[in-house]
Amino acid sequence: MDLYAENKILTEEILTVYNSNFQKKLRELAEEKIVTDLSEIIKGQEERFSLAYLNSVHSGKYYNFIVRIKKENSLEEKIFRKNLIWKIASDLENVTNKQERENIINSFLYGLDDLIGIKILTQVKHDSHNVYDILKKSMKQLEELDISFYDFATQPKSMKNGMQIYNIKARYKQYNFELQIKSQIESAWADMDHEMFYKDYGITPIRKSVQQTMNKVGKLLHEVDDLLYSIRSSEIEFNKGENQITILRKINEEFQGYIKNKLKTRYNFDFGQYVDFYEYIINKTQCQTTMICKEKVIWPDFNYETVLESHKKYKDIHRRNYNVLVNEIVFASIKNFNSDKEISGIDLKEYLDLYTSYIVERYVDNDDFKEGIQKIIDELFNKCTSSSIYTDHEEYKYLEEYYALVYDEFINNLGLTEEEHTDVLNLVVLNFALFIFKSPLKFEEAQIALLFEIPNGGPQQIIRMFKGIEEDLKNHEKIKMIKKSHSNFENQISSFIEGDKFE
């Protein structure tokens, strides 16, 4: 019998074993165990990561699971395409016992990495990032459930069609499986790309010549995905509650004309982007929404006292940025609504303290971190010259994650007590916070001295700690910013050690 005929017979034997009970067992395992466990992990944090919704009409999730077990013809094609028959042929050589041969084939099938395919299909790619982050934070729980990942840290992967997707090699006990996390658009595009090029070997040679076009289509689809997310986010934000809608309507009606006249512009100001902040101000000042009226809207007095460094920074900023100025007008006016006396300005300390508490309450979930992060934000107001610290609220959401990682590194690897490491911890996180708002930290002598107070070569320990953090954050949205902030920190330490003067 020639070699081709032998391989054909052996392939048929493998497929017979695969079709008997193997496929059925894989499906039961995937649906009843792996998906159930992954689903429970994600469900436990879906609210925090905005993966579920509830409104007056209905509720649901922004993700669902799809299980795919490789079909017989796909397995046959894979065996042929990757020349897998040669390996198992050598293992089966001289084995005549039927049960032994079946055991060897079962072991061969166990070793394949994609017989089980599990897809977590999300509404938009932002949801995919959130699912990935949940799994990342749940590694210990997953290990306890016998689920492990081989290439989790190298995600997402860039595809030839211009997309980036989470395509993770995983294992449950002795069973390998492939986990994909894709948005609906990414999934549809991948299916189309697969059908157009992957299966049809007659068309595949033209793939190279149209790759650039394919990448452009992929980029356009990314933009569509982003647009859909922005629409959904806008709708979610707008429908948070009747109170916010009422606040937004009243402020728009009473403030819009006044501000346009004062700023001498015909353009409407988008109060909606700060409605959360306005609601917070109203609640904290115990103002009733019905009090908001144009008769008490005021243009603030700019001659307030600027004793603190943060006040001086703010005074320089607020005239250069309409968003900062308008938010000050809203705050001062709300205070005016709820006051027996007419006021012409604001208590700047009260305003900045209220703004800080708003950021901390909204973007810091861990109660143990609130005080530390509030101190960092206070110092940020002293050091930062960018108006974005008062307008780009969403940027603050990265502080807690970074703070937690640095905190753990100080406790676990530097061996410092909480009291000992607080000042240095705050300095490191402040450095990152400044980089978020594009205003890099410039060390003072006292800050450098603080680093050298750490036992056993403090600055060198800090630098080693940075490397560990960067490894943990390989797929963090702010990884480039983190690396730049670390580099700035290290360079200034090096300059001090070399005796250079700080610029």
Short mmCIF file of C-alpha atoms in Angstrom, two decimals:
data_model
loop_
_atom_site.label_atom_id
_atom_site.label_comp_id
_atom_site.label_asym_id
_atom_site.label_seq_id
_atom_site.Cartn_x
_atom_site.Cartn_y
_atom_site.Cartn_z
CA MET A 1 0.00 0.00 0.00
CA ASP A 2 1.42 3.40 -0.93
CA LEU A 3 2.01 6.18 1.63
CA TYR A 4 -0.93 8.28 0.47
CA ALA A 5 -3.35 5.38 0.90
CA GLU A 6 -1.98 4.61 4.38
CA ASN A 7 -2.40 8.22 5.45
CA LYS A 8 -5.92 8.29 4.06
CA ILE A 9 -6.87 5.20 6.08
CA LEU A 10 -5.25 6.60 9.22
CA THR A 11 -7.07 9.91 8.83
CA GLU A 12 -10.37 8.06 8.52
CA GLU A 13 -9.55 6.11 11.70
CA ILE A 14 -8.90 9.37 13.58
CA LEU A 15 -12.16 10.85 12.32
CA THR A 16 -14.06 7.71 13.37
CA VAL A 17 -12.75 8.04 16.93
CA TYR A 18 -13.53 11.77 16.87
CA ASN A 19 -17.10 11.17 15.70
CA SER A 20 -17.93 8.39 18.15
CA ASN A 21 -18.13 10.05 21.56
CA PHE A 22 -15.34 12.57 21.47
CA GLN A 23 -17.29 15.46 19.92
CA LYS A 24 -20.26 14.92 22.22
CA LYS A 25 -18.00 14.89 25.27
CA LEU A 26 -16.30 18.11 24.15
CA ARG A 27 -19.61 19.93 23.70
CA GLU A 28 -20.91 18.84 27.10
CA LEU A 29 -17.65 19.90 28.69
CA ALA A 30 -17.66 23.30 26.96
CA GLU A 31 -21.29 24.14 27.64
CA GLU A 32 -21.78 22.65 31.10
CA LYS A 33 -18.41 23.38 32.65
CA ILE A 34 -16.16 25.92 30.89
CA VAL A 35 -18.88 28.36 29.80
CA THR A 36 -20.67 28.04 33.14
CA ASP A 37 -17.50 28.85 35.09
CA LEU A 38 -16.46 31.74 32.83
CA SER A 39 -20.00 33.10 32.90
CA GLU A 40 -20.09 33.09 36.71
CA ILE A 41 -16.74 34.92 36.89
CA ILE A 42 -17.92 37.64 34.49
CA LYS A 43 -21.39 37.88 36.01
CA GLY A 44 -19.85 38.66 39.40
CA GLN A 45 -18.30 41.87 38.02
CA GLU A 46 -20.54 42.72 35.06
CA GLU A 47 -22.18 45.64 36.85
CA ARG A 48 -18.90 47.27 37.82
CA PHE A 49 -17.60 46.91 34.25
CA SER A 50 -20.85 48.12 32.65
CA LEU A 51 -21.59 44.83 30.90
CA ALA A 52 -25.25 44.69 31.94
CA TYR A 53 -28.10 47.15 31.60
CA LEU A 54 -31.45 47.73 33.25
CA ASN A 55 -34.03 50.29 32.22
CA SER A 56 -37.76 50.80 32.40
CA VAL A 57 -38.35 48.63 29.33
CA HIS A 58 -36.06 45.63 29.74
CA SER A 59 -32.75 44.34 31.07
CA GLY A 60 -29.93 42.36 29.54
CA LYS A 61 -26.22 41.87 29.04
CA TYR A 62 -23.79 43.29 26.51
CA TYR A 63 -22.23 39.85 25.98
CA ASN A 64 -23.13 36.23 25.35
CA PHE A 65 -21.32 32.92 24.87
CA ILE A 66 -21.11 30.88 21.67
CA VAL A 67 -19.67 27.35 21.66
CA ARG A 68 -18.15 25.82 18.54
CA ILE A 69 -16.87 22.24 18.36
CA LYS A 70 -14.66 21.61 15.33
CA LYS A 71 -16.51 19.69 12.63
CA GLU A 72 -15.22 16.53 11.01
CA ASN A 73 -14.34 18.18 7.70
CA SER A 74 -12.53 21.03 9.49
CA LEU A 75 -10.49 18.56 11.52
CA GLU A 76 -9.61 16.63 8.38
CA GLU A 77 -8.55 19.85 6.64
CA LYS A 78 -6.37 20.82 9.64
CA ILE A 79 -4.67 17.43 9.75
CA PHE A 80 -3.89 17.76 6.05
CA ARG A 81 -2.88 21.44 6.10
CA LYS A 82 -0.51 21.13 9.08
CA ASN A 83 0.85 17.67 8.20
CA LEU A 84 -0.24 16.36 11.61
CA ILE A 85 -0.66 12.84 10.29
CA TRP A 86 3.10 12.22 10.39
CA LYS A 87 3.32 12.58 14.17
CA ILE A 88 0.48 10.24 15.03
CA ALA A 89 1.54 7.77 12.35
CA SER A 90 4.84 7.22 14.19
CA ASP A 91 2.99 6.84 17.53
CA LEU A 92 0.67 4.20 16.06
CA GLU A 93 3.36 2.28 14.24
CA ASN A 94 3.35 -1.42 15.27
CA VAL A 95 0.31 -0.89 17.55
CA THR A 96 -2.37 -3.40 16.60
CA ASN A 97 -4.63 -3.48 19.66
CA LYS A 98 -7.80 -1.50 18.88
CA GLN A 99 -8.18 -0.03 22.38
CA GLU A 100 -4.54 1.02 22.53
CA ARG A 101 -4.84 2.68 19.12
CA GLU A 102 -7.96 4.54 20.26
CA ASN A 103 -6.17 5.71 23.43
CA ILE A 104 -3.29 7.09 21.35
CA ILE A 105 -5.71 8.87 19.02
CA ASN A 106 -7.55 10.33 22.04
CA SER A 107 -4.23 11.67 23.36
CA PHE A 108 -3.51 13.14 19.94
CA LEU A 109 -6.91 14.86 19.91
CA TYR A 110 -6.41 16.19 23.44
CA GLY A 111 -3.24 17.89 22.23
CA LEU A 112 -4.99 19.90 19.51
CA ASP A 113 -5.58 23.45 20.62
CA ASP A 114 -8.82 24.43 18.93
CA LEU A 115 -11.25 21.50 18.92
CA ILE A 116 -13.24 23.53 21.44
CA GLY A 117 -13.86 27.11 20.43
CA ILE A 118 -15.56 29.46 22.89
CA LYS A 119 -16.47 32.93 21.75
CA ILE A 120 -17.60 35.70 24.08
CA LEU A 121 -19.53 37.90 21.68
CA THR A 122 -19.90 41.47 22.91
CA GLN A 123 -21.96 44.35 21.59
CA VAL A 124 -18.96 46.64 20.97
CA LYS A 125 -15.19 46.27 21.34
CA HIS A 126 -15.21 48.39 24.54
CA ASP A 127 -17.17 45.53 26.11
CA SER A 128 -14.52 43.09 24.87
CA HIS A 129 -11.84 45.09 26.70
CA ASN A 130 -13.94 44.97 29.86
CA VAL A 131 -14.45 41.19 29.61
CA TYR A 132 -10.69 40.78 29.18
CA ASP A 133 -10.03 42.99 32.21
CA ILE A 134 -12.42 40.93 34.34
CA LEU A 135 -10.64 37.70 33.40
CA LYS A 136 -7.29 39.36 34.08
CA LYS A 137 -8.39 40.33 37.58
CA SER A 138 -9.80 36.83 38.20
CA MET A 139 -6.77 34.64 37.45
CA LYS A 140 -6.67 33.06 40.90
CA GLN A 141 -10.36 32.17 40.78
CA LEU A 142 -9.93 30.71 37.30
CA GLU A 143 -6.97 28.60 38.44
CA GLU A 144 -9.11 27.21 41.25
CA LEU A 145 -11.60 26.16 38.55
CA ASP A 146 -8.79 24.44 36.58
CA ILE A 147 -8.92 27.05 33.81
CA SER A 148 -5.59 28.47 32.66
CA PHE A 149 -4.37 30.62 29.77
CA TYR A 150 -1.17 30.22 27.74
CA ASP A 151 -0.81 33.57 25.97
CA PHE A 152 -3.03 35.91 27.97
CA ALA A 153 -0.35 38.60 28.37
CA THR A 154 0.20 39.00 24.61
CA GLN A 155 -3.40 40.02 23.89
CA PRO A 156 -4.98 41.48 21.85
CA LYS A 157 -3.47 40.04 18.67
CA SER A 158 -3.25 41.93 15.40
CA MET A 159 -4.96 40.10 12.56
CA LYS A 160 -4.04 40.29 8.88
CA ASN A 161 -7.36 41.93 8.11
CA GLY A 162 -6.53 45.01 10.19
CA MET A 163 -8.44 43.98 13.31
CA GLN A 164 -7.11 43.43 16.81
CA ILE A 165 -8.88 40.67 18.71
CA TYR A 166 -8.54 38.62 21.86
CA ASN A 167 -7.67 35.12 20.64
CA ILE A 168 -6.43 33.21 23.68
CA LYS A 169 -5.04 29.68 23.95
CA ALA A 170 -6.56 28.14 27.06
CA ARG A 171 -6.89 24.86 28.91
CA TYR A 172 -9.41 23.20 31.19
CA LYS A 173 -7.79 20.21 32.93
CA GLN A 174 -6.39 18.13 30.03
CA TYR A 175 -8.61 19.78 27.42
CA ASN A 176 -7.30 22.62 25.30
CA PHE A 177 -9.69 25.25 24.03
CA GLU A 178 -9.55 28.52 22.15
CA LEU A 179 -11.19 31.57 23.73
CA GLN A 180 -12.09 34.50 21.53
CA ILE A 181 -13.52 37.79 22.75
CA LYS A 182 -15.01 39.77 19.88
CA SER A 183 -17.51 42.50 19.26
CA GLN A 184 -20.39 41.78 16.89
CA ILE A 185 -18.76 43.85 14.14
CA GLU A 186 -15.38 42.16 14.61
CA SER A 187 -17.01 38.74 14.53
CA ALA A 188 -19.00 39.47 11.37
CA TRP A 189 -15.93 40.88 9.63
CA ALA A 190 -13.80 37.90 10.65
CA ASP A 191 -16.43 35.48 9.31
CA MET A 192 -16.59 37.34 6.01
CA ASP A 193 -12.80 37.47 5.73
CA HIS A 194 -12.61 33.76 6.54
CA GLU A 195 -15.15 32.85 3.88
CA MET A 196 -13.56 35.08 1.23
CA PHE A 197 -9.95 34.01 1.63
CA TYR A 198 -9.23 31.24 4.08
CA LYS A 199 -11.21 28.36 2.63
CA ASP A 200 -10.93 29.16 -1.05
CA TYR A 201 -7.37 28.29 -2.07
CA GLY A 202 -8.04 29.52 -5.58
CA ILE A 203 -8.56 33.07 -4.29
CA THR A 204 -5.94 33.08 -1.55
CA PRO A 205 -3.03 34.12 -3.84
CA ILE A 206 -4.62 37.54 -4.38
CA ARG A 207 -4.72 38.14 -0.64
CA LYS A 208 -1.39 39.95 -0.67
CA SER A 209 -2.45 42.41 -3.34
CA VAL A 210 -5.64 43.41 -1.52
CA GLN A 211 -4.23 43.42 2.01
CA GLN A 212 -4.05 47.21 2.13
CA THR A 213 -7.71 47.48 1.15
CA MET A 214 -8.65 44.87 3.75
CA ASN A 215 -6.83 46.85 6.43
CA LYS A 216 -8.69 50.01 5.44
CA VAL A 217 -12.00 48.18 5.75
CA GLY A 218 -10.90 46.90 9.17
CA LYS A 219 -10.06 50.44 10.27
CA LEU A 220 -13.44 51.73 9.06
CA LEU A 221 -15.20 49.01 11.01
CA HIS A 222 -13.24 50.00 14.13
CA GLU A 223 -14.52 53.55 13.64
CA VAL A 224 -18.09 52.28 13.25
CA ASP A 225 -17.67 50.26 16.45
CA ASP A 226 -16.40 53.35 18.28
CA LEU A 227 -19.33 55.38 16.94
CA LEU A 228 -21.83 52.78 18.13
CA TYR A 229 -20.24 52.79 21.57
CA SER A 230 -20.40 56.58 21.76
CA ILE A 231 -24.10 56.46 20.82
CA ARG A 232 -24.78 53.81 23.44
CA SER A 233 -22.78 55.70 26.07
CA SER A 234 -24.62 58.91 25.32
CA GLU A 235 -27.94 57.13 25.66
CA ILE A 236 -26.91 55.46 28.92
CA GLU A 237 -25.62 58.69 30.38
CA PHE A 238 -28.72 60.59 29.31
CA ASN A 239 -31.07 58.00 30.74
CA LYS A 240 -29.45 57.66 34.14
CA GLY A 241 -32.50 59.12 35.74
CA GLU A 242 -35.27 61.65 35.53
CA ASN A 243 -33.42 63.91 37.97
CA GLN A 244 -30.42 64.34 35.66
CA ILE A 245 -32.65 65.06 32.68
CA THR A 246 -34.49 67.69 34.69
CA ILE A 247 -31.22 69.28 35.84
CA LEU A 248 -29.85 69.34 32.31
CA ARG A 249 -33.03 70.90 30.91
CA LYS A 250 -33.18 73.58 33.60
CA ILE A 251 -29.52 74.52 33.37
CA ASN A 252 -29.68 74.67 29.59
CA GLU A 253 -32.79 76.87 29.66
CA GLU A 254 -31.54 79.24 32.33
CA PHE A 255 -27.79 79.39 31.62
CA GLN A 256 -27.43 79.04 27.85
CA GLY A 257 -28.47 82.52 26.76
CA TYR A 258 -26.62 84.19 29.63
CA ILE A 259 -23.33 82.40 28.86
CA LYS A 260 -23.57 82.95 25.10
CA ASN A 261 -24.11 86.65 25.71
CA LYS A 262 -21.23 86.93 28.21
CA LEU A 263 -18.81 84.97 26.04
CA LYS A 264 -20.05 86.75 22.92
CA THR A 265 -20.52 83.54 20.97
CA ARG A 266 -23.39 82.08 18.98
CA TYR A 267 -22.50 78.51 19.86
CA ASN A 268 -24.36 76.53 22.49
CA PHE A 269 -22.40 75.08 25.36
CA ASP A 270 -22.75 71.31 25.87
CA PHE A 271 -23.84 71.08 29.50
CA GLY A 272 -24.55 67.37 29.06
CA GLN A 273 -20.87 66.46 29.30
CA TYR A 274 -20.81 67.68 32.92
CA VAL A 275 -24.33 66.81 34.09
CA ASP A 276 -22.95 64.30 36.65
CA PHE A 277 -20.85 67.04 38.18
CA TYR A 278 -23.77 69.47 38.25
CA GLU A 279 -25.97 66.89 39.94
CA TYR A 280 -23.22 66.34 42.50
CA ILE A 281 -22.99 70.10 43.19
CA ILE A 282 -26.77 70.37 43.59
CA ASN A 283 -26.87 67.44 46.03
CA LYS A 284 -23.91 68.66 48.08
CA THR A 285 -25.22 72.22 48.33
CA GLN A 286 -28.75 70.96 49.07
CA CYS A 287 -30.13 73.04 46.23
CA GLN A 288 -33.49 72.13 44.69
CA THR A 289 -33.51 71.84 40.89
CA THR A 290 -36.61 74.05 40.82
CA MET A 291 -34.53 76.90 42.31
CA ILE A 292 -32.46 77.21 39.12
CA CYS A 293 -33.54 80.42 37.38
CA LYS A 294 -31.84 82.97 35.13
CA GLU A 295 -32.37 85.86 37.55
CA LYS A 296 -29.73 84.45 39.90
CA VAL A 297 -27.20 83.24 37.33
CA ILE A 298 -23.98 85.20 37.91
CA TRP A 299 -20.70 85.96 36.24
CA PRO A 300 -18.12 85.19 38.93
CA ASP A 301 -15.86 87.80 40.46
CA PHE A 302 -12.32 87.02 39.25
CA ASN A 303 -10.65 88.94 42.05
CA TYR A 304 -10.84 86.23 44.67
CA GLU A 305 -7.92 85.66 46.98
CA THR A 306 -5.23 83.36 45.62
CA VAL A 307 -3.13 82.37 48.61
CA LEU A 308 -2.59 78.67 47.95
CA GLU A 309 -0.52 77.43 45.04
CA SER A 310 -3.51 75.49 43.71
CA HIS A 311 -5.55 78.70 43.68
CA LYS A 312 -2.90 80.52 41.66
CA LYS A 313 -2.78 77.66 39.14
CA TYR A 314 -6.56 77.64 38.85
CA LYS A 315 -6.74 81.41 38.37
CA ASP A 316 -4.29 81.16 35.46
CA ILE A 317 -6.28 78.34 33.89
CA HIS A 318 -9.94 79.29 34.15
CA ARG A 319 -9.82 82.32 31.87
CA ARG A 320 -8.11 80.24 29.16
CA ASN A 321 -10.69 77.44 29.03
CA TYR A 322 -14.43 77.99 28.54
CA ASN A 323 -15.32 74.61 30.05
CA VAL A 324 -13.53 75.47 33.30
CA LEU A 325 -15.10 78.91 33.37
CA VAL A 326 -18.63 77.66 32.65
CA ASN A 327 -18.39 75.02 35.39
CA GLU A 328 -17.33 77.75 37.80
CA ILE A 329 -20.34 79.84 36.75
CA VAL A 330 -22.66 76.87 37.35
CA PHE A 331 -21.18 76.27 40.81
CA ALA A 332 -21.32 79.93 41.82
CA SER A 333 -24.87 80.28 40.52
CA ILE A 334 -26.13 77.18 42.34
CA LYS A 335 -24.62 78.58 45.53
CA ASN A 336 -26.41 81.83 44.75
CA PHE A 337 -29.77 80.04 44.27
CA ASN A 338 -29.50 78.57 47.74
CA SER A 339 -28.31 81.72 49.49
CA ASP A 340 -30.32 84.44 51.23
CA LYS A 341 -27.73 87.02 50.17
CA GLU A 342 -26.64 87.79 46.64
CA ILE A 343 -23.10 86.54 45.96
CA SER A 344 -20.74 87.72 43.27
CA GLY A 345 -18.02 85.09 43.36
CA ILE A 346 -17.02 81.82 44.90
CA ASP A 347 -15.05 80.43 47.79
CA LEU A 348 -12.30 78.90 45.68
CA LYS A 349 -11.20 76.44 48.37
CA GLU A 350 -14.78 75.23 48.75
CA TYR A 351 -15.12 74.80 44.99
CA LEU A 352 -11.84 72.89 44.52
CA ASP A 353 -12.51 70.73 47.58
CA LEU A 354 -15.94 69.88 46.20
CA TYR A 355 -14.48 69.08 42.77
CA THR A 356 -11.86 66.80 44.36
CA SER A 357 -14.48 64.96 46.40
CA TYR A 358 -16.57 64.52 43.24
CA ILE A 359 -13.64 62.89 41.40
CA VAL A 360 -12.80 60.62 44.34
CA GLU A 361 -16.39 59.52 44.96
CA ARG A 362 -17.05 58.83 41.29
CA TYR A 363 -13.81 57.20 40.17
CA VAL A 364 -12.38 55.50 43.29
CA ASP A 365 -14.22 52.36 44.35
CA ASN A 366 -11.78 51.16 47.01
CA ASP A 367 -12.55 53.01 50.26
CA ASP A 368 -9.03 52.30 51.56
CA PHE A 369 -7.55 54.26 48.65
CA LYS A 370 -9.83 57.31 48.75
CA GLU A 371 -7.77 59.37 51.20
CA GLY A 372 -4.47 58.61 49.43
CA ILE A 373 -5.82 59.43 45.98
CA GLN A 374 -7.46 62.61 47.28
CA LYS A 375 -4.03 63.79 48.51
CA ILE A 376 -2.57 63.03 45.09
CA ILE A 377 -5.30 65.04 43.37
CA ASP A 378 -4.72 67.96 45.75
CA GLU A 379 -1.05 67.91 44.81
CA LEU A 380 -1.98 67.55 41.15
CA PHE A 381 -3.79 70.88 41.41
CA ASN A 382 -0.58 72.41 42.80
CA LYS A 383 1.70 71.03 40.09
CA CYS A 384 -0.33 70.67 36.89
CA THR A 385 -0.68 73.54 34.42
CA SER A 386 -3.18 71.80 32.13
CA SER A 387 -6.86 72.76 32.22
CA SER A 388 -7.75 69.13 31.50
CA ILE A 389 -7.49 68.31 35.22
CA TYR A 390 -10.79 70.21 35.63
CA THR A 391 -12.50 69.01 32.45
CA ASP A 392 -11.34 65.52 31.39
CA HIS A 393 -13.02 63.64 34.21
CA GLU A 394 -12.76 60.21 32.57
CA GLU A 395 -8.96 60.31 32.72
CA TYR A 396 -9.11 59.94 36.49
CA LYS A 397 -10.45 56.40 36.22
CA TYR A 398 -6.91 55.07 35.64
CA LEU A 399 -5.58 56.35 38.95
CA GLU A 400 -7.12 53.69 41.20
CA GLU A 401 -5.77 50.76 39.18
CA TYR A 402 -2.29 52.26 39.06
CA TYR A 403 -2.45 53.22 42.75
CA ALA A 404 -3.41 49.63 43.67
CA LEU A 405 -0.53 48.13 41.71
CA VAL A 406 2.04 50.51 43.17
CA TYR A 407 0.59 49.97 46.65
CA ASP A 408 0.94 46.18 46.32
CA GLU A 409 4.50 46.51 45.03
CA PHE A 410 5.51 48.67 48.00
CA ILE A 411 4.01 46.27 50.53
CA ASN A 412 5.11 43.01 48.91
CA ASN A 413 8.46 43.84 47.32
CA LEU A 414 9.90 46.91 49.06
CA GLY A 415 8.99 45.59 52.49
CA LEU A 416 7.87 48.99 53.79
CA THR A 417 5.10 49.56 56.29
CA GLU A 418 2.06 51.56 55.21
CA GLU A 419 3.27 54.58 57.17
CA GLU A 420 6.78 54.37 55.70
CA HIS A 421 5.75 54.11 52.09
CA THR A 422 2.88 56.63 51.94
CA ASP A 423 4.87 59.69 50.86
CA VAL A 424 6.87 57.82 48.24
CA LEU A 425 3.77 55.99 47.02
CA ASN A 426 1.98 59.31 46.54
CA LEU A 427 4.99 60.74 44.72
CA VAL A 428 5.11 57.82 42.27
CA VAL A 429 1.36 57.99 41.59
CA LEU A 430 1.47 61.78 41.28
CA ASN A 431 4.12 61.36 38.59
CA PHE A 432 1.76 59.09 36.64
CA ALA A 433 -1.21 61.41 37.24
CA LEU A 434 0.73 64.35 35.84
CA PHE A 435 1.61 62.37 32.73
CA ILE A 436 -2.07 61.54 32.19
CA PHE A 437 -2.69 65.28 31.97
CA LYS A 438 0.46 65.95 29.93
CA SER A 439 2.31 67.90 32.59
CA PRO A 440 5.40 65.83 33.62
CA LEU A 441 6.69 65.95 37.17
CA LYS A 442 9.90 67.87 37.86
CA PHE A 443 11.55 66.65 41.06
CA GLU A 444 12.45 68.91 43.92
CA GLU A 445 15.45 68.17 46.11
CA ALA A 446 13.22 67.12 49.02
CA GLN A 447 11.45 64.57 46.82
CA ILE A 448 14.74 63.01 45.71
CA ALA A 449 15.89 62.88 49.34
CA LEU A 450 12.66 61.03 50.17
CA LEU A 451 13.52 58.29 47.67
CA PHE A 452 16.97 57.80 49.17
CA GLU A 453 15.45 57.27 52.61
CA ILE A 454 14.11 53.91 51.44
CA PRO A 455 16.40 51.16 52.82
CA ASN A 456 18.53 48.96 50.54
CA GLY A 457 18.88 51.29 47.59
CA GLY A 458 15.47 52.93 47.34
CA PRO A 459 15.75 54.47 43.85
CA GLN A 460 16.98 51.20 42.35
CA GLN A 461 14.12 49.34 44.03
CA ILE A 462 11.66 51.84 42.58
CA ILE A 463 13.06 51.28 39.08
CA ARG A 464 12.79 47.49 39.47
CA MET A 465 9.23 47.96 40.70
CA PHE A 466 8.40 49.92 37.53
CA LYS A 467 9.49 46.98 35.35
CA GLY A 468 7.17 44.65 37.23
CA ILE A 469 4.25 47.05 36.87
CA GLU A 470 4.82 47.43 33.14
CA GLU A 471 4.80 43.65 32.79
CA ASP A 472 1.46 43.45 34.61
CA LEU A 473 -0.05 46.21 32.46
CA LYS A 474 0.93 44.95 29.00
CA ASN A 475 -2.54 45.48 27.65
CA HIS A 476 -3.59 48.48 29.71
CA GLU A 477 -4.99 51.32 27.62
CA LYS A 478 -2.45 53.69 29.21
CA ILE A 479 0.65 51.50 28.92
CA LYS A 480 2.52 54.01 26.72
CA MET A 481 1.75 56.78 29.16
CA ILE A 482 2.85 54.60 32.08
CA LYS A 483 6.17 53.78 30.41
CA LYS A 484 6.80 57.44 29.66
CA SER A 485 6.01 58.42 33.26
CA HIS A 486 8.35 55.70 34.56
CA SER A 487 11.07 56.82 32.15
CA ASN A 488 10.72 60.41 33.38
CA PHE A 489 11.03 59.23 36.97
CA GLU A 490 14.10 57.08 36.23
CA ASN A 491 15.84 59.78 34.20
CA GLN A 492 15.51 62.31 37.00
CA ILE A 493 16.89 59.82 39.51
CA SER A 494 19.82 59.13 37.17
CA SER A 495 20.46 62.85 36.72
CA PHE A 496 20.60 63.33 40.46
CA ILE A 497 22.98 60.41 40.95
CA GLU A 498 25.24 61.77 38.21
CA GLY A 499 25.22 65.18 39.84
CA ASP A 500 23.37 67.00 37.08
CA LYS A 501 21.31 70.04 37.90
CA PHE A 502 17.56 69.70 37.46
CA GLU A 503 16.07 71.86 34.76
#
